[in-house]
mmCIF file of C-alpha atoms in Angstrom:
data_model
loop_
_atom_site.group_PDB
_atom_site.id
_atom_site.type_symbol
_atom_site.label_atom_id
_atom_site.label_comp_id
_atom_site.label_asym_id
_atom_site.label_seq_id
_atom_site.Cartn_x
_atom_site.Cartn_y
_atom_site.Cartn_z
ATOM 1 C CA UNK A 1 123.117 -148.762 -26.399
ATOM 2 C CA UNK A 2 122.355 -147.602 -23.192
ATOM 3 C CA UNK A 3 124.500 -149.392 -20.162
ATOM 4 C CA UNK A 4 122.831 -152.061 -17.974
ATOM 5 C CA UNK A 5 122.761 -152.758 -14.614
ATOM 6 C CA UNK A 6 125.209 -155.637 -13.434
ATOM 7 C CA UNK A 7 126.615 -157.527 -10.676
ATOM 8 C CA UNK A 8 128.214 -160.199 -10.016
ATOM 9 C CA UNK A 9 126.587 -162.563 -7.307
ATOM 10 C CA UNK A 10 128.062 -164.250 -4.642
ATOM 11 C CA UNK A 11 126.537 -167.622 -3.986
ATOM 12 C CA UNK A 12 123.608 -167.444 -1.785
ATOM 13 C CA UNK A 13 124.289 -168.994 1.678
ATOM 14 C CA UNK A 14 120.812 -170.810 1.456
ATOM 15 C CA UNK A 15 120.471 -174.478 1.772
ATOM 16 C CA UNK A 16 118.879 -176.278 -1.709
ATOM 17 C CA UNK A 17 115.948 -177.756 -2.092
ATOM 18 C CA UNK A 18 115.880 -181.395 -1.099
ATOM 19 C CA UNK A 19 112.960 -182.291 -3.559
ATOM 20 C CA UNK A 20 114.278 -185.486 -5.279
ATOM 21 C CA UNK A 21 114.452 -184.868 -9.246
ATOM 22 C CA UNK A 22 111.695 -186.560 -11.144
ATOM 23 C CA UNK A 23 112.998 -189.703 -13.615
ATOM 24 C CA UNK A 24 111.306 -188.976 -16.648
ATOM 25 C CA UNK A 25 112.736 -185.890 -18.668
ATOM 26 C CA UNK A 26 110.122 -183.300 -19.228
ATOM 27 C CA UNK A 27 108.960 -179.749 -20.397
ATOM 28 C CA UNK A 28 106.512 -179.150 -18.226
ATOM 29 C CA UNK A 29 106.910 -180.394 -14.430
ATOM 30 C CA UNK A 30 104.843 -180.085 -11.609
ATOM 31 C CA UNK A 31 106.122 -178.294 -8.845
ATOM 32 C CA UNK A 32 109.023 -179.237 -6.172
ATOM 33 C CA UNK A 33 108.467 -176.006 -3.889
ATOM 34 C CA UNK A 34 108.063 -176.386 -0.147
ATOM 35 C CA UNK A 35 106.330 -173.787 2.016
ATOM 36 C CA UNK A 36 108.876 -171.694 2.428
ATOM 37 C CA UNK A 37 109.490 -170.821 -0.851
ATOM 38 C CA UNK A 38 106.078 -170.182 -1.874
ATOM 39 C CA UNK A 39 106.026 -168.085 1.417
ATOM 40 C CA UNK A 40 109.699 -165.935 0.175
ATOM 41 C CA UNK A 41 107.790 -165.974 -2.956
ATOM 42 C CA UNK A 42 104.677 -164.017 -1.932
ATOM 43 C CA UNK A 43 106.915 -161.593 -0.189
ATOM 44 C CA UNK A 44 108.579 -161.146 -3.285
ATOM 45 C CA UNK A 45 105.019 -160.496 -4.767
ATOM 46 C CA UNK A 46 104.956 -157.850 -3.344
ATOM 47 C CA UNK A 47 107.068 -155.627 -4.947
ATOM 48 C CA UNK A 48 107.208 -155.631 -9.129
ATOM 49 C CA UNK A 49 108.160 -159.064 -10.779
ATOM 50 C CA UNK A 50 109.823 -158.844 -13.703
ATOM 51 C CA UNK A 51 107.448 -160.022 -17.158
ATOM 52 C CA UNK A 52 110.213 -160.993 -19.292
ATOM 53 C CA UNK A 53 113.543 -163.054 -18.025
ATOM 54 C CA UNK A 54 116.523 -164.512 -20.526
ATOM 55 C CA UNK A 55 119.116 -167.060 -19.695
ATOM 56 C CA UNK A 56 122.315 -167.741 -20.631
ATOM 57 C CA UNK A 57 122.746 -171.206 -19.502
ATOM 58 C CA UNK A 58 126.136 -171.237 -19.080
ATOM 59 C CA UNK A 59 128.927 -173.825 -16.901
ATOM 60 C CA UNK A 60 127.408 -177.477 -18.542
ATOM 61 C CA UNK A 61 130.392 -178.765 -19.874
ATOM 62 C CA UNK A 62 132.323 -177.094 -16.362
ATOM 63 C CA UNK A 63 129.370 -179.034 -14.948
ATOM 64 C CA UNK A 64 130.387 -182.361 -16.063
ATOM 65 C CA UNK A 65 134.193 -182.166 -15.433
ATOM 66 C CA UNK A 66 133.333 -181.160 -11.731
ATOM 67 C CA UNK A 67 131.014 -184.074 -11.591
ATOM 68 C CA UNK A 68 133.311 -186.322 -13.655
ATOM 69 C CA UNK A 69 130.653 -187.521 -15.757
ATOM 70 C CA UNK A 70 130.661 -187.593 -19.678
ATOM 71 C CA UNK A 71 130.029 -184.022 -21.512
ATOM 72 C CA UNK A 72 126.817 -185.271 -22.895
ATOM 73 C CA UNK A 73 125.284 -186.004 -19.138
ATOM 74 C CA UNK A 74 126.297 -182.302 -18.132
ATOM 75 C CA UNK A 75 124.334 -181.316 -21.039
ATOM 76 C CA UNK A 76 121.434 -183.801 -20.358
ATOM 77 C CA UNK A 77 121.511 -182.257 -16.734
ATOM 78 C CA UNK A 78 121.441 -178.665 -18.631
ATOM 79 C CA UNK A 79 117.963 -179.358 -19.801
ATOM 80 C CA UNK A 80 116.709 -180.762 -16.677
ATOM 81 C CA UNK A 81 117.418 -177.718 -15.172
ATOM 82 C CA UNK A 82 115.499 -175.769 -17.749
ATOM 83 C CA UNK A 83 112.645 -177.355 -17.431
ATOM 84 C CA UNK A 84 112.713 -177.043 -13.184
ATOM 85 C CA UNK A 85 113.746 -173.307 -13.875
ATOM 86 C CA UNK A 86 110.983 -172.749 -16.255
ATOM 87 C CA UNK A 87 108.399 -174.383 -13.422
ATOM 88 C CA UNK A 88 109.677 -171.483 -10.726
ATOM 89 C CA UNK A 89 109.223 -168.823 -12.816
ATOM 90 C CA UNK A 90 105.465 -169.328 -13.803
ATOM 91 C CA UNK A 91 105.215 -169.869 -9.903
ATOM 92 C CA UNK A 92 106.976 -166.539 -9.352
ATOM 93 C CA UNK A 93 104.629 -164.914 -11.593
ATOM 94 C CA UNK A 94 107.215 -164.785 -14.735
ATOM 95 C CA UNK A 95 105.316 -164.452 -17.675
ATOM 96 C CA UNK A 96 108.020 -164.938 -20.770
ATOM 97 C CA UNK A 97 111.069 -166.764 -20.674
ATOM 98 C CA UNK A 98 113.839 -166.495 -23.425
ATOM 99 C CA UNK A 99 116.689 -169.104 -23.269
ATOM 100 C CA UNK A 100 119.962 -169.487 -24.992
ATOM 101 C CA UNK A 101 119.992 -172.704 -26.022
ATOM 102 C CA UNK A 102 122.455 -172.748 -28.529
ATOM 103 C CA UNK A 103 124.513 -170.400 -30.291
ATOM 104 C CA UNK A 104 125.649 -170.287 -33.947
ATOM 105 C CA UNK A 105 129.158 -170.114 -32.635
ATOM 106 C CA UNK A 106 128.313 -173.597 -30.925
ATOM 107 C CA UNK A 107 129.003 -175.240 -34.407
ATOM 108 C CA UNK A 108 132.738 -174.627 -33.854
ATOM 109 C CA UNK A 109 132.887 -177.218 -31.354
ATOM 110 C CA UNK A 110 134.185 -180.665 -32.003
ATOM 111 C CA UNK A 111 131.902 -182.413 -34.294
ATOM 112 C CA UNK A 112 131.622 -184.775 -31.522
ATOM 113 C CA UNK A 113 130.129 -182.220 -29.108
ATOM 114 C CA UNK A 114 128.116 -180.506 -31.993
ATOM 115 C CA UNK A 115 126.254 -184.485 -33.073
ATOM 116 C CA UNK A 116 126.014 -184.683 -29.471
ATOM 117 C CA UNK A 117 123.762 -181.358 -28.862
ATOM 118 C CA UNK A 118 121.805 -181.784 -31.964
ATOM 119 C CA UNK A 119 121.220 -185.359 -31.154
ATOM 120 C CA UNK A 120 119.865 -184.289 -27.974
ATOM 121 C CA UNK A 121 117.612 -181.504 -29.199
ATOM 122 C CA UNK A 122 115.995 -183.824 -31.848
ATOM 123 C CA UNK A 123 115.087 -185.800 -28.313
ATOM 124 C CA UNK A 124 113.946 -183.131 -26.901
ATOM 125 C CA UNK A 125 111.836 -181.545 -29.313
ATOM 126 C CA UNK A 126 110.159 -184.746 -29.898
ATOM 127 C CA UNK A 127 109.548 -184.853 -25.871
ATOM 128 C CA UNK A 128 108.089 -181.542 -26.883
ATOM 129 C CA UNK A 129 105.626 -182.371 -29.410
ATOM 130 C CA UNK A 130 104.469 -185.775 -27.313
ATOM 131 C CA UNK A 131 103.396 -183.129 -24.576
ATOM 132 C CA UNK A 132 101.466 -181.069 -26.498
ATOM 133 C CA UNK A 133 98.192 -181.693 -24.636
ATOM 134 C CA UNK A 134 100.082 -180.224 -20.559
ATOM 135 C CA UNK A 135 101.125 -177.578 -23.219
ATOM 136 C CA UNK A 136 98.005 -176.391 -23.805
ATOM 137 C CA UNK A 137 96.521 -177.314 -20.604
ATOM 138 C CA UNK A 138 99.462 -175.099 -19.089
ATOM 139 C CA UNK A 139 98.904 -172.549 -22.112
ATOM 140 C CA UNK A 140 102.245 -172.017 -23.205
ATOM 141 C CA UNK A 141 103.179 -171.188 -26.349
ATOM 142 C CA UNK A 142 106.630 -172.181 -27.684
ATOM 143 C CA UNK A 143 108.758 -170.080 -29.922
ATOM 144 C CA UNK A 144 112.002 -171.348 -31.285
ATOM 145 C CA UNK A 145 114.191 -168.097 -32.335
ATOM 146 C CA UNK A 146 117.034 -168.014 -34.540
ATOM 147 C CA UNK A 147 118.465 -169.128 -38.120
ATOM 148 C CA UNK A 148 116.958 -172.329 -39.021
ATOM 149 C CA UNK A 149 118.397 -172.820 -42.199
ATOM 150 C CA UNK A 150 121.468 -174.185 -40.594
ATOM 151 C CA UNK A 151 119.365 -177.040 -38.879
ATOM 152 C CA UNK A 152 118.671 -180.638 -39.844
ATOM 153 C CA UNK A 153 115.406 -181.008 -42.015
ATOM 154 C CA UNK A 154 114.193 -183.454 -39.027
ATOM 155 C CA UNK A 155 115.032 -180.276 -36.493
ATOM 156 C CA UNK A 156 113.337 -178.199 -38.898
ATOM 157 C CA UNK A 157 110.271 -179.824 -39.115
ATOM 158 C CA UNK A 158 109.758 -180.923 -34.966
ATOM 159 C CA UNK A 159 110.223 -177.315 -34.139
ATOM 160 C CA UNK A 160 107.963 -175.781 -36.877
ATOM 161 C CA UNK A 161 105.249 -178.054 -35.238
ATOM 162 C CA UNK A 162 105.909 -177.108 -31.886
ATOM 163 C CA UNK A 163 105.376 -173.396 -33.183
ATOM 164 C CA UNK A 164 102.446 -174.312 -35.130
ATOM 165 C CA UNK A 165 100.696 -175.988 -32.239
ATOM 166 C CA UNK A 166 101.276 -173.522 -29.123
ATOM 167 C CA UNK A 167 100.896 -170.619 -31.178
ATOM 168 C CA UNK A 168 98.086 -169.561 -29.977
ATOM 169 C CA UNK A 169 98.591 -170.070 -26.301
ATOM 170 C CA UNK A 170 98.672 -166.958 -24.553
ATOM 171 C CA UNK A 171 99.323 -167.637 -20.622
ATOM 172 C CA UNK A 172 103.246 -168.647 -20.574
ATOM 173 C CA UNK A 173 105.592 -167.999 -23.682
ATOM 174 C CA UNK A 174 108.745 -170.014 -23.997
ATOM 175 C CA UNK A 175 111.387 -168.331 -26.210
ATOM 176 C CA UNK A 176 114.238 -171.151 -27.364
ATOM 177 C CA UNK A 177 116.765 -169.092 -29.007
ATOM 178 C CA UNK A 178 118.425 -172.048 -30.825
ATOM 179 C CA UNK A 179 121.096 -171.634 -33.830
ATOM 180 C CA UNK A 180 121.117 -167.984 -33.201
ATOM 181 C CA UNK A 181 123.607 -165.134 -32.244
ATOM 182 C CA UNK A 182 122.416 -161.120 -32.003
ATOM 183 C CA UNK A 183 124.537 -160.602 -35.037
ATOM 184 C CA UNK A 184 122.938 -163.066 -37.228
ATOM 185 C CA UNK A 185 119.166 -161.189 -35.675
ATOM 186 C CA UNK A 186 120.006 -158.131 -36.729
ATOM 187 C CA UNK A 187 121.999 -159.240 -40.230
ATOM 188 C CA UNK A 188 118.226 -160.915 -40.738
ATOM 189 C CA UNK A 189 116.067 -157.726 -40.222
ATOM 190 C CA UNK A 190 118.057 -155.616 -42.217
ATOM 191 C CA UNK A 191 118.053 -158.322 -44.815
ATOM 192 C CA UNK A 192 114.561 -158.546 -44.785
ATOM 193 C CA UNK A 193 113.579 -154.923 -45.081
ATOM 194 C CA UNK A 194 116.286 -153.786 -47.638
ATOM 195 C CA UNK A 195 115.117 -156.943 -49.911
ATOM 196 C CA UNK A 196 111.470 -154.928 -49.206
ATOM 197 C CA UNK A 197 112.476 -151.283 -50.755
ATOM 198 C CA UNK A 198 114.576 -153.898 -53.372
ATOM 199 C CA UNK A 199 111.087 -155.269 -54.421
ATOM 200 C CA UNK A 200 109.449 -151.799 -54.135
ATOM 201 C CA UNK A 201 106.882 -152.742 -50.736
ATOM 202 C CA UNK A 202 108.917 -150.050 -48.864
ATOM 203 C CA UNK A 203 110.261 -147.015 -49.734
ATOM 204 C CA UNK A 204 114.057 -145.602 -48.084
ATOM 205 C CA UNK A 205 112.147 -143.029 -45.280
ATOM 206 C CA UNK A 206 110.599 -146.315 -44.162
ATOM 207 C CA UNK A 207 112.935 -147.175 -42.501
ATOM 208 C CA UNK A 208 113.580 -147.019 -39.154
ATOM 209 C CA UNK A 209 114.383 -148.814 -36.043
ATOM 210 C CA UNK A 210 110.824 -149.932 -35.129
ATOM 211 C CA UNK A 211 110.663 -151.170 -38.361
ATOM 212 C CA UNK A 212 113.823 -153.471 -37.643
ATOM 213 C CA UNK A 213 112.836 -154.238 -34.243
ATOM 214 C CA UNK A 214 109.500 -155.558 -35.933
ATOM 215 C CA UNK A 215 111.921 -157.918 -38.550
ATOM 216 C CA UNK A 216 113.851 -159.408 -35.953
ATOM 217 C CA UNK A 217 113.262 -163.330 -34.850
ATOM 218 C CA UNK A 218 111.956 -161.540 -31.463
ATOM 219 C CA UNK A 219 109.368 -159.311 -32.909
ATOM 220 C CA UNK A 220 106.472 -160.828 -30.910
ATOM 221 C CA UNK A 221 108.217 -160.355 -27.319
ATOM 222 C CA UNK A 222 108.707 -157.618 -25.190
ATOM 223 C CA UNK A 223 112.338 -156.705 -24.469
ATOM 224 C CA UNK A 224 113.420 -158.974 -21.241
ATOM 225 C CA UNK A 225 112.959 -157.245 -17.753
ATOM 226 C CA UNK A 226 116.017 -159.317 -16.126
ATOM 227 C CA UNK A 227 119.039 -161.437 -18.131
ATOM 228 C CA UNK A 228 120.657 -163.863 -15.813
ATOM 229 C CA UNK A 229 123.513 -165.574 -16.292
ATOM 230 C CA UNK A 230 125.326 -168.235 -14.760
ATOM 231 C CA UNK A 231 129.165 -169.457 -14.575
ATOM 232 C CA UNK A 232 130.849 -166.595 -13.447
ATOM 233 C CA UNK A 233 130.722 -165.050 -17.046
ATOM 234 C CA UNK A 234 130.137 -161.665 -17.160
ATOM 235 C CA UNK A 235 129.563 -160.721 -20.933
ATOM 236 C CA UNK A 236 126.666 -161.466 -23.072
ATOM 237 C CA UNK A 237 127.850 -163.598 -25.698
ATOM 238 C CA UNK A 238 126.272 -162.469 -28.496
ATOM 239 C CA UNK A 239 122.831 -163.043 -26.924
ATOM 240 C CA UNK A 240 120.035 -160.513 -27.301
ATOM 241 C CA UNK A 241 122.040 -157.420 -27.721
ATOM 242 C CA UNK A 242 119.324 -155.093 -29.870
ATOM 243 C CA UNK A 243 116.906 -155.729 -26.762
ATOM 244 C CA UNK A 244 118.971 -155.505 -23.851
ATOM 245 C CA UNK A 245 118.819 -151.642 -23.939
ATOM 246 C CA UNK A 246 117.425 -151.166 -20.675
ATOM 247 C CA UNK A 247 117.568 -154.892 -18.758
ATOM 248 C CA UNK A 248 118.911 -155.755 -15.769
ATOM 249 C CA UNK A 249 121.847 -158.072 -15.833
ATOM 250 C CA UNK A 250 121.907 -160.810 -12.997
ATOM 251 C CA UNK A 251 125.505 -162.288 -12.799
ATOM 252 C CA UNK A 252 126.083 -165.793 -10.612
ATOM 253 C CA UNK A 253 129.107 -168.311 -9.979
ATOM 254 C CA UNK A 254 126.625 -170.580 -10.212
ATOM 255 C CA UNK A 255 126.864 -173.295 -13.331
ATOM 256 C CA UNK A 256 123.756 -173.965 -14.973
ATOM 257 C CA UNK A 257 122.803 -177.181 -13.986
ATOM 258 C CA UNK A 258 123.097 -176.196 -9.970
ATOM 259 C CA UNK A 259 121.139 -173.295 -10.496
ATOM 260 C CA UNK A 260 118.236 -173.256 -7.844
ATOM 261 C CA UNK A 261 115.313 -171.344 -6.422
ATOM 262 C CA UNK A 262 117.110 -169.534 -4.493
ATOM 263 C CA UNK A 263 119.054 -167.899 -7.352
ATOM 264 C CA UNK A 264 116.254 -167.360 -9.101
ATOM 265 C CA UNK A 265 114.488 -165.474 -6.155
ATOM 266 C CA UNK A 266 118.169 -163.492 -5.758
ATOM 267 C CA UNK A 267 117.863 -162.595 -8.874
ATOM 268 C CA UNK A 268 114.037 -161.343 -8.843
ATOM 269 C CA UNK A 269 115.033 -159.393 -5.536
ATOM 270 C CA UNK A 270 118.127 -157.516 -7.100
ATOM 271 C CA UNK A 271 116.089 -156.595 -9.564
ATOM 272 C CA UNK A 272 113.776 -154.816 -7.413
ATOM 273 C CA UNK A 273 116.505 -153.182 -6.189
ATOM 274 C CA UNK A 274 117.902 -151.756 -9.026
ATOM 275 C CA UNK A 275 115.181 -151.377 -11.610
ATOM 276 C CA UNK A 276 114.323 -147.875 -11.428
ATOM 277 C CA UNK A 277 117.488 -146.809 -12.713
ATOM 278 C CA UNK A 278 116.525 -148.693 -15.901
ATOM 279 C CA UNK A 279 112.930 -147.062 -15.623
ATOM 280 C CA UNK A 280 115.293 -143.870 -16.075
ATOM 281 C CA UNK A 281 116.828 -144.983 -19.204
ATOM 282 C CA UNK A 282 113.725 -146.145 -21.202
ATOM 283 C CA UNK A 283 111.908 -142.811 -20.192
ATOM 284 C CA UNK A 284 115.250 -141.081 -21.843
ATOM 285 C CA UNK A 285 115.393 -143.709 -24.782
ATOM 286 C CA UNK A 286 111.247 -143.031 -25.240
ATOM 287 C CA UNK A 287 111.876 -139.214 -25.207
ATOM 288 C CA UNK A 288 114.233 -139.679 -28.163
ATOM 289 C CA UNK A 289 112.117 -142.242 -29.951
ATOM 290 C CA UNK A 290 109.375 -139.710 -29.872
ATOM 291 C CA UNK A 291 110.600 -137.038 -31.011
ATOM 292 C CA UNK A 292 111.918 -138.674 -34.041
ATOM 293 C CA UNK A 293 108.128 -140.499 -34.388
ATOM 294 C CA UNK A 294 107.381 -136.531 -34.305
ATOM 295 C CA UNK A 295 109.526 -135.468 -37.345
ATOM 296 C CA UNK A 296 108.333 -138.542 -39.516
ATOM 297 C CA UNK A 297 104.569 -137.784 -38.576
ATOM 298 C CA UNK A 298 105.210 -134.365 -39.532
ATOM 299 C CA UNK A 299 106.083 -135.593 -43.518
ATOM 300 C CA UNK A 300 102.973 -135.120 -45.716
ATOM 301 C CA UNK A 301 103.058 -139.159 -46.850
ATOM 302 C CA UNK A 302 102.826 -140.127 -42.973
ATOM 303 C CA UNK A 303 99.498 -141.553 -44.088
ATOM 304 C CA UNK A 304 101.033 -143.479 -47.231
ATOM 305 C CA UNK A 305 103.913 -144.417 -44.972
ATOM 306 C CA UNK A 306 102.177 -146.383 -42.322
ATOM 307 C CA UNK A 307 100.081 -147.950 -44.990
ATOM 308 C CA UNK A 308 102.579 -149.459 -46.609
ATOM 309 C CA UNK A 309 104.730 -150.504 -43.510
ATOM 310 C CA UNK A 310 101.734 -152.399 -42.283
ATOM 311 C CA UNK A 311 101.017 -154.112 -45.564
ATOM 312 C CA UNK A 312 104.301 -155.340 -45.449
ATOM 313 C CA UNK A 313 104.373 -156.589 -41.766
ATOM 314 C CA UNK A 314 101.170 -158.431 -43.136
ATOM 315 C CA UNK A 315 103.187 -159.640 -45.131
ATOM 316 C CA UNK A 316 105.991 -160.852 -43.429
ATOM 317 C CA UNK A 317 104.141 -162.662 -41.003
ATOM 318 C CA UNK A 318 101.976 -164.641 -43.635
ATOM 319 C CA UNK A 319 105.275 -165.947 -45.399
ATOM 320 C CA UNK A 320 106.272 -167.374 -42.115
ATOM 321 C CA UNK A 321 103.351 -168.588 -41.701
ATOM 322 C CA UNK A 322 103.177 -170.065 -44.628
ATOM 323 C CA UNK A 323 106.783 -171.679 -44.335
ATOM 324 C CA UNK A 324 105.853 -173.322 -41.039
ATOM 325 C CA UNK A 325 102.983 -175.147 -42.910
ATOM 326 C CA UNK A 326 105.538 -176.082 -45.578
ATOM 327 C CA UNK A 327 107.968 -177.584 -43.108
ATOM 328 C CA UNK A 328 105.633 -179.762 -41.083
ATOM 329 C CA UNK A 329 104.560 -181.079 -44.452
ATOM 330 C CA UNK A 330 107.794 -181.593 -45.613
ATOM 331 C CA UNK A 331 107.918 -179.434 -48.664
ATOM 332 C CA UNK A 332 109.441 -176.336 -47.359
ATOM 333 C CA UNK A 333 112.978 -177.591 -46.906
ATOM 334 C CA UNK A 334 115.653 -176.432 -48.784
#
């Protein structure tokens, strides 16, 4: 994998917004933005925005022993701050966010802590489903990436409805990697296609890494532009690393839940900065992925092969499909 670009941000010497936070808990806010920011955000407009930014949400449980408040309010606050986040970015011009919202390592917490989180996304997913109509007026479509099988039936069947609905809402995409690691991702493609030459749809030569990018949980996104992380952690955490090839990393002190605008627009401008040295590396990775596109369209069964790679993407996506139906209804729980 190629390297990414990194650094490690001081906090910006920028006074927060003084916008008072609303008292209902939502997904979709309106906006707290003064005139200055829109007017730092237009200069910003100026130069390339980035399509596709991930999160790691990191510092809530840091979050609430600075605050002194129980671990379950810094996580409360967590998602507050998601949803104001989410809010900038379509204002910035942010396209397609992907969050980390909770690892499969996460269930080695205290059971305490673990009830706690999954207590908390069963109220938030309901939250999500009550405002499906400012979904759709806002046009975002909501995908919820990772292993469900080691969710709650209840979980299960709020977030295959949120899928369901949004799915074809095409102006914002929200990305909720949830009960997922990279590891677990890429176990799942590989899964999925050698099960495929098991059952005979694919043959060996298939095989290839588009064809596992196009298995993984992500397959409908475009790699992320910019991955910013807060806390002071400077590691990935198991978080997107097949698709990270060529992102920038955005490292802050900042814990999650006092992230602001103006990290998110210090983020957006290092980007600018340093994104043409990731421009470099795609063009290099594309040169490579071409030339080995060349040698496979070179084999007499090209033809047959792409055939049979599309039948099975067909495939694919009608058995998800079709397991989303069955989990709304209740019958496709194991």
């Amino acid at each position: 994998m190629a390297p990414s670009a990194a650094v490690e941000a001081a906090p910006l010497r920028v006074a927060p917004p003084t916008a008072a936070e609303p008292t209902a808990s939502t997904w979709v806010r309106e906006s707290n933005l003064h005139w200055y920011h829109r007017l730092l955000i237009r200069v910003l407009q100026a130069g390339p925005i980035p399509r596709h930014v991930a999160f790691i949400m990191d510092g809530n449980r840091r979050y609430a022993r600075k605050a002194n408040i129980a671990k379950a309010e810094g996580h409360s606050a967590g998602f507050e701050k998601l949803s104001e986040t989410l809010q900038w970015c379509l204002e910035v011009g942010i396209t397609e966010v992907t969050v980390y919202a909770f690892s499969i390592e996460n269930f080695k917490r205290t059971q305490e802590e673990v009830d706690t989180l999954m207590n908390l996304a069963r109220e938030k997913f309901q939250r999500l489903l009550a405002e499906r109509d400012r979904l759709h007026e806002r046009g975002i479509c909501i995908r919820i990436i990772g292993n469900w099988d080691l969710l709650e039936p209840d979980i299960r069947r709020n977030i295959a409805e949120a899928v369901l609905l949004t799915r074809h809402n095409r102006q914002a995409i929200l990305n909720v990697a949830f009960a997922y690691t990279s590891r677990d991702e890429i176990t799942h493609s590989i899964r999925t296609v050698a099960r495929a030459v098991g059952d005979g749809q694919l043959e060996p030569e298939d095989v290839n890494e588009e064809l596992l990018t196009r298995c993984l949980y992500t397959k409908y996104s475009a790699e992320p532009d910019l991955l910013v992380r807060t806390s002071g952690e400077v590691r990935l955490s198991d978080f997107l690393l097949w698709q990270s090839a060529t992102t920038v990393m955005y490292f802050t002190e900042t814990l999650w839940p006092e992230f602001t605008i103006w990290h998110l627009l210090g983020a957006v401008f290092y980007y600018q900065r340093v994104r043409w040295r990731m421009v470099d590396v795609r063009k290099a990775l594309d040169q490579y992925t071409d030339d080995e596109e060349g040698i496979v369209a070179a084999a007499a069964s090209c033809a047959k092969r792409k055939e049979r790679v599309s039948r099975f993407l067909e495939y694919v996506e009608r058995e998800e499909e079709h397991l989303l139906v069955r989990l709304v209804r209740g019958t496709g729980i194991k």
